[in-house]
Amino acid sequence: MILHKHTKMDTLSQIVNREFEANIFNHSKKQNNVNARKVFCKILSDIGFSSWDICDFLKRDYGVYMYYMGDIENLLKYNADVKEKYLESKDLFFITIKEVVQDQHEYVPDRSIKMGYSVWDRNSLEKVEDKYDRIRKIIELVDINTPLGEEHLVFEGLVQVFETMSNHGKKTREGKC
């Protein structure tokens, strides 16, 4: 099941508010509120939320959003406390979303059996969950081992790895290896 974007944003806002002991909806310029809003915007932006959706949810204009996004990288780079809270918020958010999907995953087979549907839906969900776990492990590996701001090096390395794998596959198909 795909969670509605407002459900995801509401979940993340609760997590960020708790981690920063803040209220992202409060128009206060206290540092913990501002940092919490920056982290909120960063996490949602990284997973593909549009700036319009984020601004609408926070009831902020686009200029404020751009300020947050322009400042967050340096904040994470030079403020260890904010970086720690950012990573904790991000991890809790993904764990929470995964648990919701798993709860629904466990519900779907029971419901599908009662309704007489095939178990294909369960197998499909298991494949999606396996794919998510593989991607999560890769992201965690990159996140742990990549200094902030050096992501381009990882990208270049991955391109080389995939090109090598692709070339090896061509040679194998042609019988050269």
PDB file of C-alpha atoms in Angstrom:
ATOM      1  CA  MET A   1       0.000   0.000   0.000  1.00  0.00           C
ATOM      2  CA  ILE A   2       1.173   3.484  -0.766  1.00  0.00           C
ATOM      3  CA  LEU A   3       0.744   5.924   2.076  1.00  0.00           C
ATOM      4  CA  HIS A   4      -0.787   9.288   1.303  1.00  0.00           C
ATOM      5  CA  LYS A   5       1.765  12.098   1.154  1.00  0.00           C
ATOM      6  CA  HIS A   6       0.095  14.031   3.974  1.00  0.00           C
ATOM      7  CA  THR A   7       0.284  10.943   6.195  1.00  0.00           C
ATOM      8  CA  LYS A   8       4.017  10.697   5.518  1.00  0.00           C
ATOM      9  CA  MET A   9       4.535  14.417   6.136  1.00  0.00           C
ATOM     10  CA  ASP A  10       2.516  14.296   9.354  1.00  0.00           C
ATOM     11  CA  THR A  11       4.509  11.280  10.558  1.00  0.00           C
ATOM     12  CA  LEU A  12       7.806  12.977   9.811  1.00  0.00           C
ATOM     13  CA  SER A  13       6.687  16.230  11.461  1.00  0.00           C
ATOM     14  CA  GLN A  14       5.926  14.352  14.688  1.00  0.00           C
ATOM     15  CA  ILE A  15       9.310  12.615  14.609  1.00  0.00           C
ATOM     16  CA  VAL A  16      11.234  15.827  13.892  1.00  0.00           C
ATOM     17  CA  ASN A  17       9.299  17.753  16.553  1.00  0.00           C
ATOM     18  CA  ARG A  18      10.174  15.111  19.134  1.00  0.00           C
ATOM     19  CA  GLU A  19      13.855  14.875  18.141  1.00  0.00           C
ATOM     20  CA  PHE A  20      14.395  18.645  18.152  1.00  0.00           C
ATOM     21  CA  GLU A  21      11.978  19.371  21.011  1.00  0.00           C
ATOM     22  CA  ALA A  22      10.391  21.843  18.627  1.00  0.00           C
ATOM     23  CA  ASN A  23       7.223  22.629  16.739  1.00  0.00           C
ATOM     24  CA  ILE A  24       7.774  23.021  13.008  1.00  0.00           C
ATOM     25  CA  PHE A  25       4.392  24.731  12.633  1.00  0.00           C
ATOM     26  CA  ASN A  26       5.258  27.400  15.174  1.00  0.00           C
ATOM     27  CA  HIS A  27       6.306  30.616  13.422  1.00  0.00           C
ATOM     28  CA  SER A  28       8.937  31.172  16.096  1.00  0.00           C
ATOM     29  CA  LYS A  29      12.481  31.850  14.939  1.00  0.00           C
ATOM     30  CA  LYS A  30      13.969  29.901  17.836  1.00  0.00           C
ATOM     31  CA  GLN A  31      16.926  27.895  16.575  1.00  0.00           C
ATOM     32  CA  ASN A  32      15.484  24.468  17.412  1.00  0.00           C
ATOM     33  CA  ASN A  33      12.267  25.252  15.462  1.00  0.00           C
ATOM     34  CA  VAL A  34      14.175  26.577  12.449  1.00  0.00           C
ATOM     35  CA  ASN A  35      16.600  23.629  12.433  1.00  0.00           C
ATOM     36  CA  ALA A  36      13.695  21.204  12.749  1.00  0.00           C
ATOM     37  CA  ARG A  37      11.996  22.799   9.723  1.00  0.00           C
ATOM     38  CA  LYS A  38      15.238  22.602   7.727  1.00  0.00           C
ATOM     39  CA  VAL A  39      15.649  18.915   8.532  1.00  0.00           C
ATOM     40  CA  PHE A  40      11.985  18.265   7.732  1.00  0.00           C
ATOM     41  CA  CYS A  41      12.380  19.909   4.314  1.00  0.00           C
ATOM     42  CA  LYS A  42      15.649  18.066   3.606  1.00  0.00           C
ATOM     43  CA  ILE A  43      14.283  14.606   4.339  1.00  0.00           C
ATOM     44  CA  LEU A  44      11.127  15.122   2.290  1.00  0.00           C
ATOM     45  CA  SER A  45      13.019  16.708  -0.569  1.00  0.00           C
ATOM     46  CA  ASP A  46      15.478  13.794  -0.630  1.00  0.00           C
ATOM     47  CA  ILE A  47      12.688  11.258  -1.029  1.00  0.00           C
ATOM     48  CA  GLY A  48      11.068  13.176  -3.864  1.00  0.00           C
ATOM     49  CA  PHE A  49       8.450  15.454  -2.354  1.00  0.00           C
ATOM     50  CA  SER A  50       7.888  18.608  -4.363  1.00  0.00           C
ATOM     51  CA  SER A  51       8.733  21.997  -2.911  1.00  0.00           C
ATOM     52  CA  TRP A  52       5.099  22.990  -3.427  1.00  0.00           C
ATOM     53  CA  ASP A  53       3.845  20.105  -1.250  1.00  0.00           C
ATOM     54  CA  ILE A  54       6.355  20.883   1.488  1.00  0.00           C
ATOM     55  CA  CYS A  55       5.598  24.630   1.453  1.00  0.00           C
ATOM     56  CA  ASP A  56       1.877  23.929   1.516  1.00  0.00           C
ATOM     57  CA  PHE A  57       2.211  21.541   4.469  1.00  0.00           C
ATOM     58  CA  LEU A  58       4.398  23.932   6.471  1.00  0.00           C
ATOM     59  CA  LYS A  59       2.367  26.957   5.370  1.00  0.00           C
ATOM     60  CA  ARG A  60       5.584  28.711   4.305  1.00  0.00           C
ATOM     61  CA  ASP A  61       6.423  30.442   1.054  1.00  0.00           C
ATOM     62  CA  TYR A  62       8.899  29.182  -1.521  1.00  0.00           C
ATOM     63  CA  GLY A  63      11.601  31.687  -0.525  1.00  0.00           C
ATOM     64  CA  VAL A  64      11.704  30.321   3.017  1.00  0.00           C
ATOM     65  CA  TYR A  65      11.891  26.772   1.647  1.00  0.00           C
ATOM     66  CA  MET A  66      14.810  27.746  -0.608  1.00  0.00           C
ATOM     67  CA  TYR A  67      16.585  29.345   2.344  1.00  0.00           C
ATOM     68  CA  TYR A  68      16.165  26.140   4.369  1.00  0.00           C
ATOM     69  CA  MET A  69      17.423  23.963   1.527  1.00  0.00           C
ATOM     70  CA  GLY A  70      20.381  26.248   0.846  1.00  0.00           C
ATOM     71  CA  ASP A  71      21.446  26.269   4.481  1.00  0.00           C
ATOM     72  CA  ILE A  72      20.882  22.652   5.530  1.00  0.00           C
ATOM     73  CA  GLU A  73      23.976  21.140   3.881  1.00  0.00           C
ATOM     74  CA  ASN A  74      26.357  23.452   5.778  1.00  0.00           C
ATOM     75  CA  LEU A  75      24.344  22.998   8.951  1.00  0.00           C
ATOM     76  CA  LEU A  76      24.714  19.214   8.701  1.00  0.00           C
ATOM     77  CA  LYS A  77      28.372  19.536   7.823  1.00  0.00           C
ATOM     78  CA  TYR A  78      29.367  21.818  10.699  1.00  0.00           C
ATOM     79  CA  ASN A  79      26.818  21.125  13.446  1.00  0.00           C
ATOM     80  CA  ALA A  80      27.202  17.609  14.855  1.00  0.00           C
ATOM     81  CA  ASP A  81      24.121  17.923  17.080  1.00  0.00           C
ATOM     82  CA  VAL A  82      21.846  18.786  14.177  1.00  0.00           C
ATOM     83  CA  LYS A  83      23.416  16.054  12.032  1.00  0.00           C
ATOM     84  CA  GLU A  84      22.793  13.481  14.755  1.00  0.00           C
ATOM     85  CA  LYS A  85      19.150  14.571  15.109  1.00  0.00           C
ATOM     86  CA  TYR A  86      18.772  14.596  11.313  1.00  0.00           C
ATOM     87  CA  LEU A  87      20.063  11.021  10.997  1.00  0.00           C
ATOM     88  CA  GLU A  88      17.922   9.860  13.917  1.00  0.00           C
ATOM     89  CA  SER A  89      14.817  11.523  12.452  1.00  0.00           C
ATOM     90  CA  LYS A  90      15.476  10.047   9.027  1.00  0.00           C
ATOM     91  CA  ASP A  91      16.032   6.557  10.429  1.00  0.00           C
ATOM     92  CA  LEU A  92      12.920   6.719  12.623  1.00  0.00           C
ATOM     93  CA  PHE A  93      10.869   7.947   9.683  1.00  0.00           C
ATOM     94  CA  PHE A  94      11.917   5.071   7.418  1.00  0.00           C
ATOM     95  CA  ILE A  95      11.471   2.520  10.209  1.00  0.00           C
ATOM     96  CA  THR A  96       7.981   3.877  10.921  1.00  0.00           C
ATOM     97  CA  ILE A  97       6.988   3.785   7.267  1.00  0.00           C
ATOM     98  CA  LYS A  98       8.362   0.261   6.909  1.00  0.00           C
ATOM     99  CA  GLU A  99       6.416  -0.928   9.974  1.00  0.00           C
ATOM    100  CA  VAL A 100       3.194   0.523   8.562  1.00  0.00           C
ATOM    101  CA  VAL A 101       3.797  -1.236   5.254  1.00  0.00           C
ATOM    102  CA  GLN A 102       4.612  -4.498   7.053  1.00  0.00           C
ATOM    103  CA  ASP A 103       1.450  -4.265   9.170  1.00  0.00           C
ATOM    104  CA  GLN A 104      -0.558  -3.779   6.017  1.00  0.00           C
ATOM    105  CA  HIS A 105       1.413  -6.585   4.348  1.00  0.00           C
ATOM    106  CA  GLU A 106       0.359  -8.966   7.129  1.00  0.00           C
ATOM    107  CA  TYR A 107      -3.232  -7.779   6.801  1.00  0.00           C
ATOM    108  CA  VAL A 108      -3.476  -8.206   3.026  1.00  0.00           C
ATOM    109  CA  PRO A 109      -2.980 -12.010   2.882  1.00  0.00           C
ATOM    110  CA  ASP A 110      -5.651 -12.638   5.539  1.00  0.00           C
ATOM    111  CA  ARG A 111      -8.079 -10.367   3.769  1.00  0.00           C
ATOM    112  CA  SER A 112      -7.274 -11.783   0.332  1.00  0.00           C
ATOM    113  CA  ILE A 113      -7.833 -15.344   1.581  1.00  0.00           C
ATOM    114  CA  LYS A 114     -11.203 -14.390   3.066  1.00  0.00           C
ATOM    115  CA  MET A 115     -12.189 -12.714  -0.182  1.00  0.00           C
ATOM    116  CA  GLY A 116     -11.039 -15.646  -2.311  1.00  0.00           C
ATOM    117  CA  TYR A 117      -8.265 -13.804  -4.158  1.00  0.00           C
ATOM    118  CA  SER A 118      -5.044 -15.482  -5.167  1.00  0.00           C
ATOM    119  CA  VAL A 119      -1.956 -15.235  -2.995  1.00  0.00           C
ATOM    120  CA  TRP A 120      -0.134 -13.468  -5.856  1.00  0.00           C
ATOM    121  CA  ASP A 121      -0.568 -10.178  -3.987  1.00  0.00           C
ATOM    122  CA  ARG A 122       1.372 -11.562  -1.019  1.00  0.00           C
ATOM    123  CA  ASN A 123       4.231 -12.760  -3.231  1.00  0.00           C
ATOM    124  CA  SER A 124       4.298  -9.393  -4.952  1.00  0.00           C
ATOM    125  CA  LEU A 125       4.522  -7.606  -1.603  1.00  0.00           C
ATOM    126  CA  GLU A 126       7.338  -9.906  -0.473  1.00  0.00           C
ATOM    127  CA  LYS A 127       9.306  -9.052  -3.611  1.00  0.00           C
ATOM    128  CA  VAL A 128       8.810  -5.340  -2.977  1.00  0.00           C
ATOM    129  CA  GLU A 129       9.893  -5.770   0.636  1.00  0.00           C
ATOM    130  CA  ASP A 130      13.011  -7.706  -0.430  1.00  0.00           C
ATOM    131  CA  LYS A 131      13.852  -4.996  -2.940  1.00  0.00           C
ATOM    132  CA  TYR A 132      13.362  -2.307  -0.261  1.00  0.00           C
ATOM    133  CA  ASP A 133      15.678  -4.174   2.115  1.00  0.00           C
ATOM    134  CA  ARG A 134      18.386  -4.462  -0.582  1.00  0.00           C
ATOM    135  CA  ILE A 135      18.138  -0.767  -1.411  1.00  0.00           C
ATOM    136  CA  ARG A 136      18.101   0.190   2.284  1.00  0.00           C
ATOM    137  CA  LYS A 137      21.295  -1.783   2.912  1.00  0.00           C
ATOM    138  CA  ILE A 138      23.015  -0.090  -0.030  1.00  0.00           C
ATOM    139  CA  ILE A 139      21.888   3.358   1.124  1.00  0.00           C
ATOM    140  CA  GLU A 140      23.056   2.668   4.683  1.00  0.00           C
ATOM    141  CA  LEU A 141      26.443   1.484   3.406  1.00  0.00           C
ATOM    142  CA  VAL A 142      26.866   4.618   1.297  1.00  0.00           C
ATOM    143  CA  ASP A 143      25.566   6.885   4.084  1.00  0.00           C
ATOM    144  CA  ILE A 144      27.953   5.445   6.679  1.00  0.00           C
ATOM    145  CA  ASN A 145      31.033   5.479   4.454  1.00  0.00           C
ATOM    146  CA  THR A 146      30.556   8.708   2.515  1.00  0.00           C
ATOM    147  CA  PRO A 147      31.629  12.069   3.915  1.00  0.00           C
ATOM    148  CA  LEU A 148      28.984  14.742   3.537  1.00  0.00           C
ATOM    149  CA  GLY A 149      29.488  16.589   0.263  1.00  0.00           C
ATOM    150  CA  GLU A 150      31.459  13.764  -1.378  1.00  0.00           C
ATOM    151  CA  GLU A 151      28.462  11.903  -2.823  1.00  0.00           C
ATOM    152  CA  HIS A 152      29.665  12.602  -6.362  1.00  0.00           C
ATOM    153  CA  LEU A 153      32.645  10.289  -5.755  1.00  0.00           C
ATOM    154  CA  VAL A 154      30.298   7.456  -4.802  1.00  0.00           C
ATOM    155  CA  PHE A 155      28.214   8.128  -7.894  1.00  0.00           C
ATOM    156  CA  GLU A 156      31.309   8.014 -10.124  1.00  0.00           C
ATOM    157  CA  GLY A 157      32.421   4.783  -8.477  1.00  0.00           C
ATOM    158  CA  LEU A 158      29.004   3.186  -8.934  1.00  0.00           C
ATOM    159  CA  VAL A 159      28.963   4.169 -12.603  1.00  0.00           C
ATOM    160  CA  GLN A 160      32.342   2.461 -13.050  1.00  0.00           C
ATOM    161  CA  VAL A 161      31.152  -0.665 -11.241  1.00  0.00           C
ATOM    162  CA  PHE A 162      28.012  -0.931 -13.349  1.00  0.00           C
ATOM    163  CA  GLU A 163      29.935  -0.282 -16.556  1.00  0.00           C
ATOM    164  CA  THR A 164      32.394  -3.027 -15.610  1.00  0.00           C
ATOM    165  CA  MET A 165      29.532  -5.398 -14.804  1.00  0.00           C
ATOM    166  CA  SER A 166      27.839  -4.498 -18.069  1.00  0.00           C
ATOM    167  CA  ASN A 167      31.036  -5.050 -20.080  1.00  0.00           C
ATOM    168  CA  HIS A 168      31.649  -8.378 -18.319  1.00  0.00           C
ATOM    169  CA  GLY A 169      28.111  -9.461 -19.235  1.00  0.00           C
ATOM    170  CA  LYS A 170      28.700  -8.557 -22.898  1.00  0.00           C
ATOM    171  CA  LYS A 171      31.961 -10.501 -22.985  1.00  0.00           C
ATOM    172  CA  THR A 172      30.300 -13.508 -21.385  1.00  0.00           C
ATOM    173  CA  ARG A 173      27.457 -13.468 -23.888  1.00  0.00           C
ATOM    174  CA  GLU A 174      29.946 -13.202 -26.749  1.00  0.00           C
ATOM    175  CA  GLY A 175      31.959 -16.113 -25.329  1.00  0.00           C
ATOM    176  CA  LYS A 176      35.136 -14.073 -24.721  1.00  0.00           C
ATOM    177  CA  CYS A 177      35.449 -14.788 -20.971  1.00  0.00           C
TER     178      CYS A 177
END
